mmCIF file of C-alpha atoms in Angstrom:
data_model
loop_
_atom_site.group_PDB
_atom_site.id
_atom_site.type_symbol
_atom_site.label_atom_id
_atom_site.label_comp_id
_atom_site.label_asym_id
_atom_site.label_seq_id
_atom_site.Cartn_x
_atom_site.Cartn_y
_atom_site.Cartn_z
ATOM 1 C CA MET A 1 24.397 28.833 -0.071
ATOM 2 C CA ALA A 2 23.576 31.616 2.069
ATOM 3 C CA SER A 3 22.449 32.653 5.405
ATOM 4 C CA VAL A 4 18.721 33.995 5.778
ATOM 5 C CA VAL A 5 17.661 35.213 9.045
ATOM 6 C CA VAL A 6 13.729 34.824 9.363
ATOM 7 C CA GLY A 7 12.405 37.273 11.799
ATOM 8 C CA VAL A 8 9.107 36.077 13.388
ATOM 9 C CA THR A 9 6.683 38.338 14.954
ATOM 10 C CA GLY A 10 3.553 38.435 17.300
ATOM 11 C CA GLY A 11 0.831 37.938 14.883
ATOM 12 C CA VAL A 12 -1.934 34.572 14.399
ATOM 13 C CA ALA A 13 0.222 34.276 10.760
ATOM 14 C CA ALA A 14 3.118 33.271 13.047
ATOM 15 C CA PHE A 15 2.216 29.549 12.241
ATOM 16 C CA LYS A 16 2.939 30.058 8.374
ATOM 17 C CA ALA A 17 6.262 31.169 8.904
ATOM 18 C CA PRO A 18 7.833 27.842 9.734
ATOM 19 C CA ILE A 19 6.456 27.134 5.491
ATOM 20 C CA VAL A 20 9.010 30.405 4.966
ATOM 21 C CA VAL A 21 11.890 28.905 6.780
ATOM 22 C CA ARG A 22 11.245 25.128 5.166
ATOM 23 C CA GLU A 23 11.338 26.544 1.764
ATOM 24 C CA CYS A 24 14.760 28.984 2.144
ATOM 25 C CA GLN A 25 15.842 25.181 3.228
ATOM 26 C CA ARG A 26 14.732 23.712 0.399
ATOM 27 C CA ALA A 27 16.482 26.375 -2.040
ATOM 28 C CA GLY A 28 20.001 25.089 -0.291
ATOM 29 C CA HIS A 29 20.047 28.274 1.919
ATOM 30 C CA ASP A 30 21.240 28.046 5.925
ATOM 31 C CA VAL A 31 17.730 29.292 7.744
ATOM 32 C CA ARG A 32 18.139 30.748 11.903
ATOM 33 C CA VAL A 33 14.815 32.458 13.279
ATOM 34 C CA ALA A 34 14.992 35.163 15.141
ATOM 35 C CA ALA A 35 11.792 35.678 16.949
ATOM 36 C CA THR A 36 9.978 37.671 19.509
ATOM 37 C CA LEU A 37 8.375 37.142 22.964
ATOM 38 C CA SER A 38 5.100 37.363 21.821
ATOM 39 C CA SER A 39 5.254 35.252 18.611
ATOM 40 C CA LEU A 40 6.202 32.439 21.163
ATOM 41 C CA ASP A 41 2.432 32.319 22.054
ATOM 42 C CA PHE A 42 1.722 31.229 18.166
ATOM 43 C CA VAL A 43 5.108 29.096 17.516
ATOM 44 C CA GLY A 44 7.118 27.434 20.196
ATOM 45 C CA ARG A 45 11.064 27.035 20.583
ATOM 46 C CA SER A 46 10.648 23.588 19.858
ATOM 47 C CA THR A 47 9.145 24.016 16.300
ATOM 48 C CA TRP A 48 11.815 26.181 15.704
ATOM 49 C CA GLU A 49 14.713 24.513 17.128
ATOM 50 C CA GLY A 50 13.230 21.119 15.634
ATOM 51 C CA ILE A 51 13.170 23.026 12.162
ATOM 52 C CA THR A 52 16.409 24.461 11.654
ATOM 53 C CA SER A 53 18.716 22.389 14.298
ATOM 54 C CA ARG A 54 19.705 25.800 16.149
ATOM 55 C CA PRO A 55 18.304 27.630 19.753
ATOM 56 C CA VAL A 56 16.057 30.091 18.370
ATOM 57 C CA ALA A 57 17.347 33.811 19.074
ATOM 58 C CA VAL A 58 14.667 35.194 21.457
ATOM 59 C CA ASP A 59 16.243 37.144 24.288
ATOM 60 C CA ILE A 60 18.409 40.607 23.820
ATOM 61 C CA ALA A 61 20.418 40.132 26.794
ATOM 62 C CA GLY A 62 20.393 35.831 26.942
ATOM 63 C CA GLU A 63 24.012 34.368 27.857
ATOM 64 C CA GLY A 64 25.547 37.716 28.199
ATOM 65 C CA ARG A 65 25.714 37.768 24.025
ATOM 66 C CA ALA A 66 24.997 40.293 21.145
ATOM 67 C CA GLU A 67 23.461 37.558 19.918
ATOM 68 C CA HIS A 68 21.196 40.051 17.060
ATOM 69 C CA VAL A 69 25.423 41.550 16.127
ATOM 70 C CA GLU A 70 25.927 37.985 15.347
ATOM 71 C CA LEU A 71 23.116 37.133 13.419
ATOM 72 C CA ALA A 72 23.337 40.810 11.287
ATOM 73 C CA ARG A 73 27.281 39.726 11.094
ATOM 74 C CA VAL A 74 26.354 36.331 9.211
ATOM 75 C CA ALA A 75 22.819 37.351 7.477
ATOM 76 C CA ASP A 76 22.639 37.316 3.557
ATOM 77 C CA LEU A 77 19.199 38.172 3.683
ATOM 78 C CA ILE A 78 16.546 39.329 6.375
ATOM 79 C CA ILE A 79 12.766 38.046 5.948
ATOM 80 C CA VAL A 80 10.614 39.381 8.663
ATOM 81 C CA VAL A 81 6.916 37.218 8.472
ATOM 82 C CA PRO A 82 4.689 38.178 9.444
ATOM 83 C CA ALA A 83 4.833 41.835 10.247
ATOM 84 C CA THR A 84 2.693 43.427 12.280
ATOM 85 C CA ALA A 85 1.719 46.677 12.647
ATOM 86 C CA ASN A 86 3.370 47.019 15.875
ATOM 87 C CA THR A 87 6.527 45.386 13.846
ATOM 88 C CA LEU A 88 6.453 48.085 11.129
ATOM 89 C CA ALA A 89 6.160 51.090 13.066
ATOM 90 C CA LYS A 90 9.205 50.233 15.268
ATOM 91 C CA LEU A 91 10.963 49.045 11.992
ATOM 92 C CA ALA A 92 10.516 52.619 10.191
ATOM 93 C CA ALA A 93 11.142 54.606 13.661
ATOM 94 C CA GLY A 94 14.484 52.516 14.229
ATOM 95 C CA PHE A 95 13.491 51.152 17.053
ATOM 96 C CA ALA A 96 15.076 47.987 18.568
ATOM 97 C CA ASP A 97 13.617 46.219 21.347
ATOM 98 C CA ASP A 98 13.412 43.133 20.751
ATOM 99 C CA MET A 99 15.739 40.805 18.538
ATOM 100 C CA VAL A 100 14.185 40.946 15.048
ATOM 101 C CA SER A 101 13.749 44.789 15.189
ATOM 102 C CA LEU A 102 17.136 44.925 16.852
ATOM 103 C CA THR A 103 18.731 42.390 13.845
ATOM 104 C CA VAL A 104 17.479 44.661 11.333
ATOM 105 C CA LEU A 105 18.847 47.626 12.501
ATOM 106 C CA ALA A 106 22.318 46.156 12.793
ATOM 107 C CA SER A 107 22.437 44.426 9.816
ATOM 108 C CA ALA A 108 23.107 45.877 5.968
ATOM 109 C CA ALA A 109 21.534 43.084 3.911
ATOM 110 C CA PRO A 110 18.360 42.925 2.407
ATOM 111 C CA VAL A 111 14.889 43.267 4.249
ATOM 112 C CA VAL A 112 11.617 41.712 3.405
ATOM 113 C CA VAL A 113 8.979 42.154 5.111
ATOM 114 C CA ALA A 114 5.338 40.845 4.751
ATOM 115 C CA PRO A 115 2.758 42.457 6.520
ATOM 116 C CA ALA A 116 -0.233 40.637 7.893
ATOM 117 C CA MET A 117 -3.075 42.760 9.719
ATOM 118 C CA HIS A 118 -6.317 43.394 10.482
ATOM 119 C CA SER A 119 -7.680 45.346 7.256
ATOM 120 C CA ASN A 120 -8.454 48.546 9.388
ATOM 121 C CA MET A 121 -4.734 47.783 10.507
ATOM 122 C CA TRP A 122 -3.480 47.751 7.433
ATOM 123 C CA LEU A 123 -5.288 50.821 5.836
ATOM 124 C CA ALA A 124 -4.936 53.042 8.421
ATOM 125 C CA SER A 125 -2.679 56.318 7.438
ATOM 126 C CA ALA A 126 -0.190 55.411 9.655
ATOM 127 C CA THR A 127 0.667 52.136 8.845
ATOM 128 C CA GLN A 128 0.621 52.627 4.882
ATOM 129 C CA ALA A 129 2.824 56.221 6.011
ATOM 130 C CA ASN A 130 5.279 53.243 8.000
ATOM 131 C CA VAL A 131 5.265 51.081 5.192
ATOM 132 C CA ALA A 132 6.022 54.027 2.649
ATOM 133 C CA THR A 133 8.982 55.141 4.872
ATOM 134 C CA LEU A 134 10.303 51.423 4.708
ATOM 135 C CA ARG A 135 10.125 51.158 0.658
ATOM 136 C CA ARG A 136 11.946 54.937 0.293
ATOM 137 C CA ARG A 137 14.599 53.049 2.492
ATOM 138 C CA GLY A 138 14.792 49.840 0.438
ATOM 139 C CA VAL A 139 12.972 47.152 2.677
ATOM 140 C CA HIS A 140 10.821 44.842 0.344
ATOM 141 C CA VAL A 141 7.753 45.076 1.116
ATOM 142 C CA ILE A 142 5.415 42.293 0.007
ATOM 143 C CA ASP A 143 1.848 43.832 0.466
ATOM 144 C CA PRO A 144 -0.826 41.241 2.096
ATOM 145 C CA GLU A 145 -3.957 39.465 0.333
ATOM 146 C CA THR A 146 -7.561 39.943 0.826
ATOM 147 C CA GLY A 147 -9.231 37.062 2.147
ATOM 148 C CA ALA A 148 -10.432 35.652 5.477
ATOM 149 C CA LEU A 149 -8.512 37.073 8.610
ATOM 150 C CA GLY A 150 -7.750 35.480 12.035
ATOM 151 C CA SER A 151 -11.051 37.630 13.809
ATOM 152 C CA GLY A 152 -13.214 36.091 11.673
ATOM 153 C CA ASP A 153 -13.494 39.223 9.058
ATOM 154 C CA SER A 154 -12.587 39.304 5.196
ATOM 155 C CA GLY A 155 -10.655 42.049 3.672
ATOM 156 C CA ILE A 156 -7.165 42.694 2.611
ATOM 157 C CA GLY A 157 -4.788 42.143 5.287
ATOM 158 C CA ARG A 158 -4.244 38.177 4.924
ATOM 159 C CA LEU A 159 -0.242 37.028 4.835
ATOM 160 C CA ALA A 160 0.666 36.466 1.261
ATOM 161 C CA ASP A 161 1.103 32.791 0.510
ATOM 162 C CA PRO A 162 4.536 31.729 2.266
ATOM 163 C CA VAL A 163 5.776 29.769 -0.632
ATOM 164 C CA SER A 164 5.415 33.120 -2.715
ATOM 165 C CA ILE A 165 7.223 35.491 -0.316
ATOM 166 C CA ALA A 166 10.003 32.852 -0.002
ATOM 167 C CA ARG A 167 10.686 32.771 -3.539
ATOM 168 C CA GLN A 168 10.364 36.479 -3.937
ATOM 169 C CA ALA A 169 12.917 36.833 -0.981
ATOM 170 C CA LEU A 170 15.311 34.495 -2.115
ATOM 171 C CA ALA A 171 15.509 36.315 -5.930
ATOM 172 C CA LEU A 172 16.949 39.515 -4.124
ATOM 173 C CA LEU A 173 19.923 36.871 -3.842
ATOM 174 C CA THR A 174 22.521 37.030 -6.569
ATOM 175 C CA ALA A 175 22.531 34.279 -9.073
ATOM 176 C CA GLY A 176 25.062 32.408 -7.006
ATOM 177 C CA GLY A 177 23.410 32.597 -4.033
ATOM 178 C CA HIS A 178 26.390 34.026 -1.910
ATOM 179 C CA SER A 179 25.993 37.421 -2.225
ATOM 180 C CA ALA A 180 22.475 39.735 -1.042
ATOM 181 C CA GLN A 181 23.580 42.777 -2.074
ATOM 182 C CA ALA A 182 19.799 44.476 -2.232
ATOM 183 C CA HIS A 183 18.961 44.855 -6.198
ATOM 184 C CA THR A 184 17.390 48.306 -6.948
ATOM 185 C CA LEU A 185 16.454 49.953 -9.985
ATOM 186 C CA ALA A 186 17.085 53.721 -8.989
ATOM 187 C CA GLY A 187 18.792 55.280 -11.591
ATOM 188 C CA ARG A 188 17.148 53.334 -14.374
ATOM 189 C CA THR A 189 14.484 53.653 -17.302
ATOM 190 C CA ILE A 190 11.594 50.916 -17.478
ATOM 191 C CA VAL A 191 9.482 50.779 -20.251
ATOM 192 C CA VAL A 192 6.310 48.286 -19.719
ATOM 193 C CA THR A 193 3.589 47.642 -22.322
ATOM 194 C CA ALA A 194 0.563 46.666 -20.941
ATOM 195 C CA GLY A 195 -3.046 45.574 -21.946
ATOM 196 C CA GLY A 196 -4.243 44.139 -25.112
ATOM 197 C CA THR A 197 -4.176 46.049 -28.759
ATOM 198 C CA ARG A 198 -7.751 46.414 -30.768
ATOM 199 C CA GLU A 199 -7.572 46.763 -34.519
ATOM 200 C CA PRO A 200 -10.376 48.350 -36.174
ATOM 201 C CA ILE A 201 -12.683 47.042 -38.359
ATOM 202 C CA ASP A 202 -15.059 50.042 -38.863
ATOM 203 C CA PRO A 203 -15.692 52.678 -36.554
ATOM 204 C CA VAL A 204 -17.544 50.203 -34.051
ATOM 205 C CA ARG A 205 -16.056 47.173 -34.403
ATOM 206 C CA TYR A 206 -12.427 45.413 -33.852
ATOM 207 C CA LEU A 207 -10.198 42.488 -33.759
ATOM 208 C CA GLY A 208 -8.918 42.569 -29.776
ATOM 209 C CA ASN A 209 -8.029 39.887 -27.159
ATOM 210 C CA ARG A 210 -9.294 39.513 -23.562
ATOM 211 C CA SER A 211 -5.863 41.259 -21.827
ATOM 212 C CA SER A 212 -6.795 43.336 -19.018
ATOM 213 C CA GLY A 213 -3.451 44.845 -18.513
ATOM 214 C CA ARG A 214 -3.253 43.778 -15.086
ATOM 215 C CA GLN A 215 0.060 42.230 -15.202
ATOM 216 C CA GLY A 216 1.354 45.222 -16.775
ATOM 217 C CA VAL A 217 0.461 47.078 -14.568
ATOM 218 C CA ALA A 218 1.676 45.113 -11.729
ATOM 219 C CA ILE A 219 5.117 45.332 -13.327
ATOM 220 C CA ALA A 220 5.237 48.778 -13.548
ATOM 221 C CA SER A 221 4.107 49.843 -10.421
ATOM 222 C CA ALA A 222 6.813 47.298 -9.126
ATOM 223 C CA ALA A 223 9.627 48.225 -11.133
ATOM 224 C CA ALA A 224 8.700 52.490 -9.892
ATOM 225 C CA ARG A 225 8.286 51.352 -6.078
ATOM 226 C CA ALA A 226 12.092 49.393 -6.756
ATOM 227 C CA GLY A 227 12.699 53.050 -7.273
ATOM 228 C CA ALA A 228 12.984 53.171 -11.471
ATOM 229 C CA ARG A 229 11.718 55.656 -13.607
ATOM 230 C CA VAL A 230 8.334 53.908 -15.424
ATOM 231 C CA ARG A 231 7.163 54.561 -18.881
ATOM 232 C CA LEU A 232 3.815 52.761 -19.155
ATOM 233 C CA VAL A 233 2.478 52.051 -22.628
ATOM 234 C CA ALA A 234 -1.552 50.614 -22.157
ATOM 235 C CA ALA A 235 -3.350 49.794 -24.817
ATOM 236 C CA ASN A 236 -6.794 49.754 -23.714
ATOM 237 C CA ILE A 237 -6.900 49.510 -19.845
ATOM 238 C CA ASP A 238 -10.130 50.409 -18.114
ATOM 239 C CA ALA A 239 -9.851 53.158 -15.710
ATOM 240 C CA SER A 240 -10.530 50.762 -12.405
ATOM 241 C CA VAL A 241 -7.100 49.100 -13.514
ATOM 242 C CA GLN A 242 -5.250 52.526 -14.415
ATOM 243 C CA ALA A 243 -6.307 53.191 -11.003
ATOM 244 C CA LEU A 244 -3.729 50.643 -9.489
ATOM 245 C CA VAL A 245 -1.017 52.317 -11.738
ATOM 246 C CA ALA A 246 1.690 53.534 -8.629
ATOM 247 C CA PRO A 247 2.654 56.737 -8.630
ATOM 248 C CA GLY A 248 4.977 58.339 -10.946
ATOM 249 C CA VAL A 249 4.622 56.244 -13.587
ATOM 250 C CA GLU A 250 4.210 58.179 -16.892
ATOM 251 C CA VAL A 251 1.236 56.136 -18.932
ATOM 252 C CA HIS A 252 1.122 56.374 -22.862
ATOM 253 C CA CYS A 253 -1.960 55.262 -24.188
ATOM 254 C CA VAL A 254 -2.850 53.637 -27.338
ATOM 255 C CA GLY A 255 -5.075 51.630 -29.242
ATOM 256 C CA SER A 256 -3.932 49.635 -31.868
ATOM 257 C CA ALA A 257 -0.307 47.553 -32.441
ATOM 258 C CA MET A 258 0.957 50.085 -34.857
ATOM 259 C CA GLN A 259 0.277 52.853 -32.292
ATOM 260 C CA MET A 260 1.718 50.339 -29.358
ATOM 261 C CA ARG A 261 4.697 50.235 -32.221
ATOM 262 C CA ASP A 262 5.425 53.794 -32.233
ATOM 263 C CA ALA A 263 4.983 54.335 -29.263
ATOM 264 C CA THR A 264 7.364 51.066 -27.211
ATOM 265 C CA MET A 265 9.898 52.437 -30.385
ATOM 266 C CA GLU A 266 9.864 56.446 -29.092
ATOM 267 C CA LEU A 267 10.041 55.482 -25.117
ATOM 268 C CA VAL A 268 13.201 53.118 -25.521
ATOM 269 C CA GLY A 269 15.983 54.592 -27.003
ATOM 270 C CA ASP A 270 17.171 55.614 -23.741
ATOM 271 C CA ALA A 271 15.688 52.827 -21.486
ATOM 272 C CA ASP A 272 17.447 50.315 -19.360
ATOM 273 C CA ALA A 273 14.973 47.490 -19.921
ATOM 274 C CA LEU A 274 11.938 46.523 -21.800
ATOM 275 C CA VAL A 275 9.170 44.282 -20.147
ATOM 276 C CA MET A 276 6.687 43.278 -23.019
ATOM 277 C CA ALA A 277 3.415 42.112 -21.334
ATOM 278 C CA ALA A 278 1.010 43.601 -23.596
ATOM 279 C CA ALA A 279 -0.944 41.368 -25.911
ATOM 280 C CA VAL A 280 -0.373 42.517 -29.384
ATOM 281 C CA ALA A 281 -2.564 41.576 -32.148
ATOM 282 C CA ASP A 282 -0.957 39.476 -34.759
ATOM 283 C CA PHE A 283 -2.937 40.713 -37.388
ATOM 284 C CA ARG A 284 -5.016 43.573 -38.376
ATOM 285 C CA PRO A 285 -7.887 44.449 -41.188
ATOM 286 C CA GLU A 286 -6.056 45.156 -44.263
ATOM 287 C CA HIS A 287 -8.599 47.770 -44.602
ATOM 288 C CA THR A 288 -10.661 49.888 -42.025
ATOM 289 C CA LEU A 289 -13.910 50.909 -43.349
ATOM 290 C CA GLY A 290 -14.901 54.457 -42.784
ATOM 291 C CA ALA A 291 -18.805 53.858 -42.198
ATOM 292 C CA LYS A 292 -19.868 50.905 -39.931
ATOM 293 C CA MET A 293 -20.233 47.401 -42.316
ATOM 294 C CA LYS A 294 -23.749 46.915 -42.820
ATOM 295 C CA LYS A 295 -25.808 43.609 -43.218
ATOM 296 C CA ASP A 296 -27.243 42.991 -46.625
ATOM 297 C CA PRO A 297 -30.574 42.265 -46.072
ATOM 298 C CA GLY A 298 -31.287 40.411 -48.834
ATOM 299 C CA SER A 299 -28.562 37.959 -48.710
ATOM 300 C CA THR A 300 -27.391 35.745 -46.346
ATOM 301 C CA ASP A 301 -23.718 35.447 -46.789
ATOM 302 C CA ALA A 302 -21.395 36.872 -44.525
ATOM 303 C CA PRO A 303 -18.603 39.615 -45.128
ATOM 304 C CA SER A 304 -15.128 38.436 -45.324
ATOM 305 C CA LEU A 305 -12.250 40.292 -43.827
ATOM 306 C CA SER A 306 -8.733 40.035 -45.264
ATOM 307 C CA LEU A 307 -6.083 40.217 -42.880
ATOM 308 C CA ILE A 308 -2.440 41.157 -42.940
ATOM 309 C CA ARG A 309 0.498 40.939 -39.876
ATOM 310 C CA ASN A 310 1.197 43.232 -37.348
ATOM 311 C CA PRO A 311 4.688 43.828 -37.120
ATOM 312 C CA ASP A 312 6.520 41.904 -34.501
ATOM 313 C CA ILE A 313 7.344 44.771 -31.899
ATOM 314 C CA LEU A 314 9.285 42.388 -29.591
ATOM 315 C CA ALA A 315 11.954 40.914 -32.510
ATOM 316 C CA GLU A 316 12.049 44.500 -34.129
ATOM 317 C CA ILE A 317 13.558 46.250 -31.229
ATOM 318 C CA SER A 318 15.472 42.892 -29.860
ATOM 319 C CA HIS A 319 17.380 42.736 -33.164
ATOM 320 C CA GLY A 320 17.570 46.352 -33.503
ATOM 321 C CA PRO A 321 20.181 49.271 -33.125
ATOM 322 C CA HIS A 322 18.168 50.811 -30.246
ATOM 323 C CA ARG A 323 17.723 47.220 -27.857
ATOM 324 C CA PRO A 324 17.973 48.075 -24.404
ATOM 325 C CA PRO A 325 20.599 46.035 -22.361
ATOM 326 C CA LEU A 326 17.200 44.167 -20.799
ATOM 327 C CA VAL A 327 14.588 42.751 -23.160
ATOM 328 C CA ILE A 328 11.963 40.435 -21.426
ATOM 329 C CA GLY A 329 9.200 39.426 -23.641
ATOM 330 C CA PHE A 330 5.490 37.474 -22.879
ATOM 331 C CA ALA A 331 4.335 34.443 -24.971
ATOM 332 C CA ALA A 332 0.510 34.043 -23.438
ATOM 333 C CA GLU A 333 0.098 30.513 -24.451
ATOM 334 C CA THR A 334 -2.861 27.365 -24.653
ATOM 335 C CA GLY A 335 -2.450 23.643 -23.972
ATOM 336 C CA THR A 336 -1.004 21.100 -22.198
ATOM 337 C CA ASP A 337 2.233 22.038 -19.929
ATOM 338 C CA GLU A 338 4.647 20.165 -22.431
ATOM 339 C CA GLU A 339 3.477 22.050 -25.201
ATOM 340 C CA ILE A 340 2.995 25.510 -23.861
ATOM 341 C CA MET A 341 6.911 25.202 -22.917
ATOM 342 C CA ALA A 342 7.785 24.122 -26.344
ATOM 343 C CA PHE A 343 5.914 27.434 -27.951
ATOM 344 C CA GLY A 344 7.849 29.315 -25.225
ATOM 345 C CA ALA A 345 11.167 27.682 -26.310
ATOM 346 C CA ASP A 346 10.274 28.529 -29.661
ATOM 347 C CA LYS A 347 9.464 32.496 -28.882
ATOM 348 C CA ALA A 348 12.977 32.561 -27.084
ATOM 349 C CA ALA A 349 14.957 31.205 -29.881
ATOM 350 C CA ARG A 350 13.012 33.545 -32.387
ATOM 351 C CA LYS A 351 12.302 36.568 -30.644
ATOM 352 C CA GLY A 352 15.861 37.848 -29.208
ATOM 353 C CA ALA A 353 14.984 38.256 -25.887
ATOM 354 C CA ASP A 354 17.188 38.025 -22.461
ATOM 355 C CA TYR A 355 13.610 35.969 -21.151
ATOM 356 C CA ILE A 356 10.637 34.799 -22.150
ATOM 357 C CA ALA A 357 7.858 34.657 -19.363
ATOM 358 C CA VAL A 358 5.460 32.184 -20.944
ATOM 359 C CA ASN A 359 2.127 32.383 -19.413
ATOM 360 C CA ARG A 360 -0.684 29.678 -19.508
ATOM 361 C CA VAL A 361 -4.436 31.650 -20.249
ATOM 362 C CA GLY A 362 -7.674 30.981 -20.606
ATOM 363 C CA GLU A 363 -11.108 30.998 -18.988
ATOM 364 C CA THR A 364 -9.893 31.321 -15.663
ATOM 365 C CA THR A 365 -6.539 31.499 -16.176
ATOM 366 C CA GLY A 366 -3.853 34.522 -16.638
ATOM 367 C CA PHE A 367 -6.227 36.584 -17.796
ATOM 368 C CA GLY A 368 -7.908 39.742 -15.694
ATOM 369 C CA ASP A 369 -7.974 39.662 -11.864
ATOM 370 C CA VAL A 370 -7.217 35.815 -11.281
ATOM 371 C CA PRO A 371 -3.875 34.057 -10.008
ATOM 372 C CA ASN A 372 -1.001 33.901 -12.425
ATOM 373 C CA GLU A 373 1.797 31.580 -13.464
ATOM 374 C CA ILE A 374 4.802 32.284 -15.489
ATOM 375 C CA ARG A 375 7.607 30.361 -16.502
ATOM 376 C CA LEU A 376 10.479 32.501 -17.353
ATOM 377 C CA LEU A 377 12.632 30.842 -20.422
ATOM 378 C CA ASP A 378 16.719 32.845 -21.001
ATOM 379 C CA ALA A 379 17.440 32.993 -24.843
ATOM 380 C CA THR A 380 18.049 29.494 -25.142
ATOM 381 C CA GLY A 381 14.798 28.460 -24.079
ATOM 382 C CA THR A 382 15.871 26.834 -20.604
ATOM 383 C CA LEU A 383 14.164 27.585 -17.840
ATOM 384 C CA VAL A 384 14.933 29.476 -15.003
ATOM 385 C CA ASP A 385 12.511 30.848 -12.746
ATOM 386 C CA ARG A 386 8.933 30.186 -12.449
ATOM 387 C CA TYR A 387 6.427 32.380 -10.269
ATOM 388 C CA VAL A 388 3.241 31.609 -9.134
ATOM 389 C CA GLY A 389 0.399 33.804 -7.436
ATOM 390 C CA SER A 390 -1.277 37.193 -7.727
ATOM 391 C CA LYS A 391 -0.460 39.155 -10.586
ATOM 392 C CA ASP A 392 1.884 41.421 -7.968
ATOM 393 C CA ASP A 393 3.423 38.365 -6.699
ATOM 394 C CA VAL A 394 4.366 37.649 -10.133
ATOM 395 C CA ALA A 395 5.623 41.352 -10.980
ATOM 396 C CA ALA A 396 7.704 41.728 -8.045
ATOM 397 C CA GLY A 397 9.826 38.236 -9.191
ATOM 398 C CA LEU A 398 10.021 39.550 -12.514
ATOM 399 C CA ILE A 399 10.930 42.763 -11.212
ATOM 400 C CA ALA A 400 13.404 41.449 -8.971
ATOM 401 C CA ARG A 401 15.415 39.233 -11.833
ATOM 402 C CA ALA A 402 15.426 42.243 -13.747
ATOM 403 C CA ALA A 403 17.374 44.579 -11.127
ATOM 404 C CA ALA A 404 19.910 41.660 -10.555
ATOM 405 C CA PHE A 405 20.006 41.031 -14.258
ATOM 406 C CA LEU A 406 21.142 44.961 -14.921
ATOM 407 C CA ASP A 407 23.207 45.001 -11.350
ATOM 408 C CA ASN A 408 25.071 41.854 -12.701
ATOM 409 C CA LEU A 409 25.843 43.910 -16.213
ATOM 410 C CA LYS A 410 27.699 46.488 -14.245
ATOM 411 C CA ARG A 411 29.886 44.080 -12.769
#
């Protein structure tokens, strides 16, 4: 059991903070609440004390105690939710004039901040600079979502799903849950594949799939924000999605499965981890025509294609001599929960990866700018985690898992 401090600041989204507290408690952790005075206008002392069975820490010099020092001493993890623009500015500048900022400044525990504010405030250059500063210092920022805002407007700035906030934050704790050393990827090299391969039939036609590459791009960007050197092998990703790639990520564009294999094999040799999020075609035409295939006007028959298997890049690397210490594969599946879990367990047994991320795909699930749901299986096919939410939510969970895995290898 870890000790989690939830810091609540004075934004309208404070009413969602009790959900974060409850999720941490359900995970078996001891939770204490530190609150700013202004936050009590949204959620009162009695609510926090009823949920946690502890006094809420609000007064800086209450009863003559340095309560922020005590909270900082016992904290294994600090979650600030919601983090207002004012709070982000305080934390970035090192100000400490309320119980939340005092506790953060006095603690060496990992800090997760979940901002929520009006779109104009979130997009303001000052706020973005403060967020960048916090990220450079190792603070984990869970970006706000786009949706209805408390002001009645709509746009980016809405607090991320509180259940997802809790799960992403708790992923920073080690597997045993007793030590919450911050896991980062500083000094690590991560290779990520993304997008969908296209197998040419002739100069204008191809066999392909519906993958947009958004999940792989989110994973690459999350790894870069965690301090890693990231190499992204991008298959047929639109410019609008490539624009979401975090600064500093090396992008290597490919088209077909064979091109992806060659690029990945070249880039993975000195890597610490490989995350294969790309949708790689299982088959390709045996022969590619040099000219456009034409209809025979005198026939109603359709031409037939002879297909051959593409190489299994994930299995080849996982079982090969240049395997990195961590390999995570993806399995996009359709069917019932029982069916996709069975498919995932089968792949886990065959592929040789450390983890298989199984995600359900379909017309409105998995592909494109839609929420994702990942079930993470280990090499034995055992379910070890589940990530639900936006592509960025899922990426944050996977990267936290990867960082913890690599850190544990050093011990």
